[in-house]
PDB file of C-alpha atoms in Angstrom:
ATOM      1  CA  MET B   1      39.889   4.092  -4.114  1.00  0.00           C
ATOM      2  CA  ILE B   2      38.798   6.075  -6.896  1.00  0.00           C
ATOM      3  CA  LYS B   3      37.331   2.938  -9.125  1.00  0.00           C
ATOM      4  CA  PHE B   4      35.736   2.215  -5.500  1.00  0.00           C
ATOM      5  CA  ILE B   5      34.086   5.460  -5.791  1.00  0.00           C
ATOM      6  CA  ARG B   6      33.166   5.433  -9.355  1.00  0.00           C
ATOM      7  CA  PHE B   7      32.051   1.958  -8.661  1.00  0.00           C
ATOM      8  CA  PHE B   8      30.180   3.060  -5.738  1.00  0.00           C
ATOM      9  CA  ASN B   9      28.891   5.878  -7.551  1.00  0.00           C
ATOM     10  CA  ARG B  10      27.189   4.380 -11.005  1.00  0.00           C
ATOM     11  CA  PHE B  11      25.606   1.460  -8.336  1.00  0.00           C
ATOM     12  CA  THR B  12      23.932   4.178  -6.802  1.00  0.00           C
ATOM     13  CA  THR B  13      22.346   4.999  -9.509  1.00  0.00           C
ATOM     14  CA  VAL B  14      21.441   1.859 -11.166  1.00  0.00           C
ATOM     15  CA  VAL B  15      19.760   1.236  -7.837  1.00  0.00           C
ATOM     16  CA  THR B  16      18.066   4.688  -7.859  1.00  0.00           C
ATOM     17  CA  LEU B  17      16.511   4.332 -10.758  1.00  0.00           C
ATOM     18  CA  THR B  18      15.645   0.998 -11.270  1.00  0.00           C
ATOM     19  CA  VAL B  19      13.050   1.945  -7.750  1.00  0.00           C
ATOM     20  CA  ILE B  20      11.798   5.278  -9.337  1.00  0.00           C
ATOM     21  CA  LEU B  21      11.005   2.940 -12.042  1.00  0.00           C
ATOM     22  CA  VAL B  22       9.453   0.338 -10.816  1.00  0.00           C
ATOM     23  CA  SER B  23       7.663   2.706  -8.524  1.00  0.00           C
ATOM     24  CA  ALA B  24       6.524   4.419 -11.523  1.00  0.00           C
ATOM     25  CA  VAL B  25       5.356   1.635 -13.155  1.00  0.00           C
ATOM     26  CA  PHE B  26       2.563   0.627 -10.753  1.00  0.00           C
ATOM     27  CA  VAL B  27       1.938   4.358  -9.370  1.00  0.00           C
ATOM     28  CA  ILE B  28       1.292   6.020 -13.025  1.00  0.00           C
ATOM     29  CA  PRO B  29      -1.663   3.810 -13.951  1.00  0.00           C
ATOM     30  CA  GLY B  30      -2.949   5.152 -11.009  1.00  0.00           C
ATOM     31  CA  LEU B  31      -3.409   8.160 -12.587  1.00  0.00           C
ATOM     32  CA  ALA B  32      -5.861   6.989 -15.218  1.00  0.00           C
ATOM     33  CA  GLY B  33      -7.573   4.952 -13.039  1.00  0.00           C
ATOM     34  CA  ILE B  34      -5.561   2.033 -13.012  1.00  0.00           C
ATOM     35  CA  ARG B  35      -5.337  -0.193  -9.928  1.00  0.00           C
ATOM     36  CA  PRO B  36      -2.651  -3.153  -9.319  1.00  0.00           C
ATOM     37  CA  TYR B  37      -3.642  -6.143  -7.525  1.00  0.00           C
ATOM     38  CA  ILE B  38      -1.920  -8.943  -6.491  1.00  0.00           C
ATOM     39  CA  VAL B  39      -2.852 -12.098  -7.704  1.00  0.00           C
ATOM     40  CA  ARG B  40      -3.268 -15.057  -4.502  1.00  0.00           C
ATOM     41  CA  SER B  41      -5.086 -18.004  -6.361  1.00  0.00           C
ATOM     42  CA  GLY B  42      -4.957 -20.093  -9.734  1.00  0.00           C
ATOM     43  CA  SER B  43      -8.620 -20.235 -10.627  1.00  0.00           C
ATOM     44  CA  MET B  44      -7.560 -17.679 -13.712  1.00  0.00           C
ATOM     45  CA  GLU B  45      -4.448 -19.801 -14.873  1.00  0.00           C
ATOM     46  CA  PRO B  46      -2.794 -20.048 -17.215  1.00  0.00           C
ATOM     47  CA  VAL B  47      -4.269 -16.335 -18.481  1.00  0.00           C
ATOM     48  CA  ILE B  48      -3.273 -14.522 -14.946  1.00  0.00           C
ATOM     49  CA  HIS B  49      -0.502 -16.568 -12.634  1.00  0.00           C
ATOM     50  CA  THR B  50      -0.704 -16.989  -8.796  1.00  0.00           C
ATOM     51  CA  GLY B  51       1.950 -14.176  -7.439  1.00  0.00           C
ATOM     52  CA  SER B  52       1.146 -11.580 -10.776  1.00  0.00           C
ATOM     53  CA  VAL B  53      -0.268  -7.925 -10.257  1.00  0.00           C
ATOM     54  CA  ALA B  54      -3.049  -7.327 -11.878  1.00  0.00           C
ATOM     55  CA  PHE B  55      -4.025  -4.513 -13.399  1.00  0.00           C
ATOM     56  CA  ILE B  56      -7.811  -3.136 -12.918  1.00  0.00           C
ATOM     57  CA  ASN B  57      -9.172  -0.444 -15.006  1.00  0.00           C
ATOM     58  CA  HIS B  58     -11.572   0.708 -12.583  1.00  0.00           C
ATOM     59  CA  GLN B  59     -12.896   3.447 -15.604  1.00  0.00           C
ATOM     60  CA  ASP B  60     -14.272   0.105 -17.733  1.00  0.00           C
ATOM     61  CA  LYS B  61     -17.599  -1.408 -15.998  1.00  0.00           C
ATOM     62  CA  GLU B  62     -19.024  -2.008 -19.110  1.00  0.00           C
ATOM     63  CA  PRO B  63     -17.841  -5.518 -19.313  1.00  0.00           C
ATOM     64  CA  GLN B  64     -18.569  -7.745 -22.250  1.00  0.00           C
ATOM     65  CA  PRO B  65     -18.943 -11.768 -22.386  1.00  0.00           C
ATOM     66  CA  GLY B  66     -15.120 -12.759 -22.470  1.00  0.00           C
ATOM     67  CA  ASP B  67     -13.799  -9.529 -20.421  1.00  0.00           C
ATOM     68  CA  ILE B  68     -12.021 -10.595 -17.115  1.00  0.00           C
ATOM     69  CA  VAL B  69     -13.394  -8.468 -14.488  1.00  0.00           C
ATOM     70  CA  THR B  70     -12.694  -7.749 -10.748  1.00  0.00           C
ATOM     71  CA  TYR B  71     -15.561  -7.580  -8.439  1.00  0.00           C
ATOM     72  CA  ARG B  72     -16.626  -7.883  -4.997  1.00  0.00           C
ATOM     73  CA  LEU B  73     -17.882 -10.864  -3.498  1.00  0.00           C
ATOM     74  CA  THR B  74     -18.989 -10.148   0.154  1.00  0.00           C
ATOM     75  CA  GLY B  75     -19.256 -13.439   2.603  1.00  0.00           C
ATOM     76  CA  PRO B  76     -21.643 -14.542   5.420  1.00  0.00           C
ATOM     77  CA  SER B  77     -19.245 -13.085   7.522  1.00  0.00           C
ATOM     78  CA  GLY B  78     -20.149  -9.983   5.626  1.00  0.00           C
ATOM     79  CA  GLN B  79     -16.025  -9.933   4.720  1.00  0.00           C
ATOM     80  CA  GLU B  80     -15.569  -8.384   1.410  1.00  0.00           C
ATOM     81  CA  THR B  81     -13.204 -10.088  -1.390  1.00  0.00           C
ATOM     82  CA  LEU B  82     -12.233  -9.405  -4.525  1.00  0.00           C
ATOM     83  CA  VAL B  83     -12.333 -11.602  -7.098  1.00  0.00           C
ATOM     84  CA  THR B  84     -10.972 -11.629 -10.566  1.00  0.00           C
ATOM     85  CA  HIS B  85     -12.700 -14.240 -13.512  1.00  0.00           C
ATOM     86  CA  ARG B  86     -13.448 -14.095 -17.115  1.00  0.00           C
ATOM     87  CA  VAL B  87     -17.214 -12.968 -18.078  1.00  0.00           C
ATOM     88  CA  VAL B  88     -19.186 -15.849 -19.384  1.00  0.00           C
ATOM     89  CA  ARG B  89     -22.633 -14.120 -20.228  1.00  0.00           C
ATOM     90  CA  VAL B  90     -24.793 -10.744 -19.323  1.00  0.00           C
ATOM     91  CA  ARG B  91     -28.519 -10.133 -18.627  1.00  0.00           C
ATOM     92  CA  GLY B  92     -29.965  -7.187 -18.058  1.00  0.00           C
ATOM     93  CA  GLY B  93     -26.720  -6.152 -16.040  1.00  0.00           C
ATOM     94  CA  ILE B  94     -26.508  -9.348 -13.959  1.00  0.00           C
ATOM     95  CA  TYR B  95     -22.856 -11.171 -14.850  1.00  0.00           C
ATOM     96  CA  THR B  96     -21.895 -14.816 -14.479  1.00  0.00           C
ATOM     97  CA  THR B  97     -18.762 -15.316 -14.404  1.00  0.00           C
ATOM     98  CA  ARG B  98     -15.999 -18.197 -13.802  1.00  0.00           C
ATOM     99  CA  GLY B  99     -12.784 -18.531 -13.560  1.00  0.00           C
ATOM    100  CA  ASP B 100     -10.171 -20.027 -16.829  1.00  0.00           C
ATOM    101  CA  ALA B 101      -8.901 -22.511 -14.677  1.00  0.00           C
ATOM    102  CA  ASN B 102     -12.469 -23.575 -12.951  1.00  0.00           C
ATOM    103  CA  GLN B 103     -14.481 -26.373 -14.489  1.00  0.00           C
ATOM    104  CA  THR B 104     -17.892 -24.505 -13.785  1.00  0.00           C
ATOM    105  CA  GLU B 105     -19.361 -21.007 -13.529  1.00  0.00           C
ATOM    106  CA  ASP B 106     -19.523 -19.041 -10.252  1.00  0.00           C
ATOM    107  CA  LEU B 107     -22.779 -20.073  -8.377  1.00  0.00           C
ATOM    108  CA  ALA B 108     -23.063 -16.176  -7.016  1.00  0.00           C
ATOM    109  CA  PRO B 109     -24.259 -13.787 -10.067  1.00  0.00           C
ATOM    110  CA  VAL B 110     -22.409 -10.637  -9.822  1.00  0.00           C
ATOM    111  CA  PHE B 111     -24.475  -7.567 -10.313  1.00  0.00           C
ATOM    112  CA  ARG B 112     -22.791  -4.007 -11.952  1.00  0.00           C
ATOM    113  CA  LYS B 113     -22.873  -2.920  -8.840  1.00  0.00           C
ATOM    114  CA  GLN B 114     -20.365  -5.294  -7.037  1.00  0.00           C
ATOM    115  CA  LEU B 115     -17.663  -4.824  -9.913  1.00  0.00           C
ATOM    116  CA  VAL B 116     -14.871  -3.149  -9.779  1.00  0.00           C
ATOM    117  CA  GLY B 117     -13.123  -3.221 -13.239  1.00  0.00           C
ATOM    118  CA  THR B 118     -12.036  -4.866 -15.568  1.00  0.00           C
ATOM    119  CA  TYR B 119      -8.766  -6.163 -16.342  1.00  0.00           C
ATOM    120  CA  LEU B 120      -5.619  -5.100 -19.004  1.00  0.00           C
ATOM    121  CA  TYR B 121      -2.584  -6.813 -18.663  1.00  0.00           C
ATOM    122  CA  GLN B 122      -0.392  -8.630 -15.409  1.00  0.00           C
ATOM    123  CA  ILE B 123       2.943  -7.871 -14.288  1.00  0.00           C
ATOM    124  CA  PRO B 124       4.053 -11.800 -13.444  1.00  0.00           C
ATOM    125  CA  TYR B 125       5.596 -12.916  -9.716  1.00  0.00           C
ATOM    126  CA  ALA B 126       5.348  -8.666  -8.594  1.00  0.00           C
ATOM    127  CA  GLY B 127       2.785 -10.253  -6.268  1.00  0.00           C
ATOM    128  CA  TYR B 128       5.483 -11.631  -4.454  1.00  0.00           C
ATOM    129  CA  LEU B 129       6.960  -8.477  -3.552  1.00  0.00           C
ATOM    130  CA  MET B 130       4.465  -6.613  -3.404  1.00  0.00           C
ATOM    131  CA  ALA B 131       3.190  -8.896  -0.730  1.00  0.00           C
ATOM    132  CA  GLY B 132       5.644  -7.935   1.514  1.00  0.00           C
ATOM    133  CA  MET B 133       5.464  -4.316   0.976  1.00  0.00           C
ATOM    134  CA  ASN B 134       3.676  -1.906   3.639  1.00  0.00           C
ATOM    135  CA  ARG B 135       4.152   1.465   5.107  1.00  0.00           C
ATOM    136  CA  LYS B 136       7.265   0.520   7.335  1.00  0.00           C
ATOM    137  CA  THR B 137       8.943  -1.432   4.022  1.00  0.00           C
ATOM    138  CA  ALA B 138       8.454   1.885   1.508  1.00  0.00           C
ATOM    139  CA  LEU B 139      10.053   4.119   4.467  1.00  0.00           C
ATOM    140  CA  ALA B 140      12.930   2.157   5.251  1.00  0.00           C
ATOM    141  CA  VAL B 141      13.613   2.073   1.340  1.00  0.00           C
ATOM    142  CA  LEU B 142      13.149   5.507   1.196  1.00  0.00           C
ATOM    143  CA  VAL B 143      15.504   6.434   4.070  1.00  0.00           C
ATOM    144  CA  TRP B 144      17.959   3.366   2.635  1.00  0.00           C
ATOM    145  CA  LEU B 145      18.471   5.333  -0.974  1.00  0.00           C
ATOM    146  CA  VAL B 146      18.549   8.986   1.058  1.00  0.00           C
ATOM    147  CA  LEU B 147      20.951   7.213   2.755  1.00  0.00           C
ATOM    148  CA  LEU B 148      22.477   5.557  -0.479  1.00  0.00           C
ATOM    149  CA  ASN B 149      23.119   8.522  -2.372  1.00  0.00           C
ATOM    150  CA  GLY B 150      24.425  10.814   0.359  1.00  0.00           C
ATOM    151  CA  SER B 151      27.317   8.561   0.874  1.00  0.00           C
ATOM    152  CA  SER B 152      27.502   8.878  -2.730  1.00  0.00           C
ATOM    153  CA  MET B 153      27.528  12.380  -2.938  1.00  0.00           C
ATOM    154  CA  ALA B 154      30.081  12.554   0.244  1.00  0.00           C
ATOM    155  CA  MET B 155      32.101  10.155  -1.245  1.00  0.00           C
ATOM    156  CA  GLY B 156      32.202  12.106  -4.970  1.00  0.00           C
ATOM    157  CA  TRP B 157      33.200  15.407  -3.290  1.00  0.00           C
ATOM    158  CA  ALA B 158      36.210  13.887  -0.949  1.00  0.00           C
ATOM    159  CA  ALA B 159      37.360  11.968  -4.071  1.00  0.00           C
ATOM    160  CA  LYS B 160      37.979  15.230  -6.186  1.00  0.00           C
ATOM    161  CA  ASP B 161      39.239  17.214  -3.108  1.00  0.00           C
ATOM    162  CA  PRO B 162      42.369  14.437  -1.527  1.00  0.00           C
ATOM    163  CA  SER B 163      44.285  16.718  -0.147  1.00  0.00           C
ATOM    164  CA  PRO B 164      44.221  16.964   3.594  1.00  0.00           C
ATOM    165  CA  ARG B 165      43.103  20.626   5.068  1.00  0.00           C
ATOM    166  CA  ASN B 166      44.582  21.986   8.413  1.00  0.00           C
ATOM    167  CA  LEU B 167      42.277  22.190  10.888  1.00  0.00           C
ATOM    168  CA  PRO B 168      42.699  24.860  13.687  1.00  0.00           C
TER     169      PRO B 168
END
């Protein structure tokens, strides 16, 4: 039984530290204005992969040709979409962009006010995990971690004092 408790305690520690580390990777860059976005199409393959999480620097809105930017594109119905493409040309605050996997430049010019920021790096496949996360899922993970750690602590305390207690 003691071996199981030790294994369970180590397992709990590894799971907890992994969740903290993964959370930190997504939260800490936000303190510097760097936000994660899920890549949903392959227009920037092979540089940025579908299913990746791309980190965009919201502070950098002065891209040069060759930089990869994320910008807002408003459709005919008024719905806003985020697009991440490479800047091909800049003229007077108007950007011409193109996805690396696309054969032609984007038809619509991109204006400075549409820019969200400049691409920094990606975490491949992490977007598939993030796509399933919402507040309820995050709360469930947090509750699960608290229960897991509580069980681990209780088992550790029980293992330290294995003698039966005399109850009145």
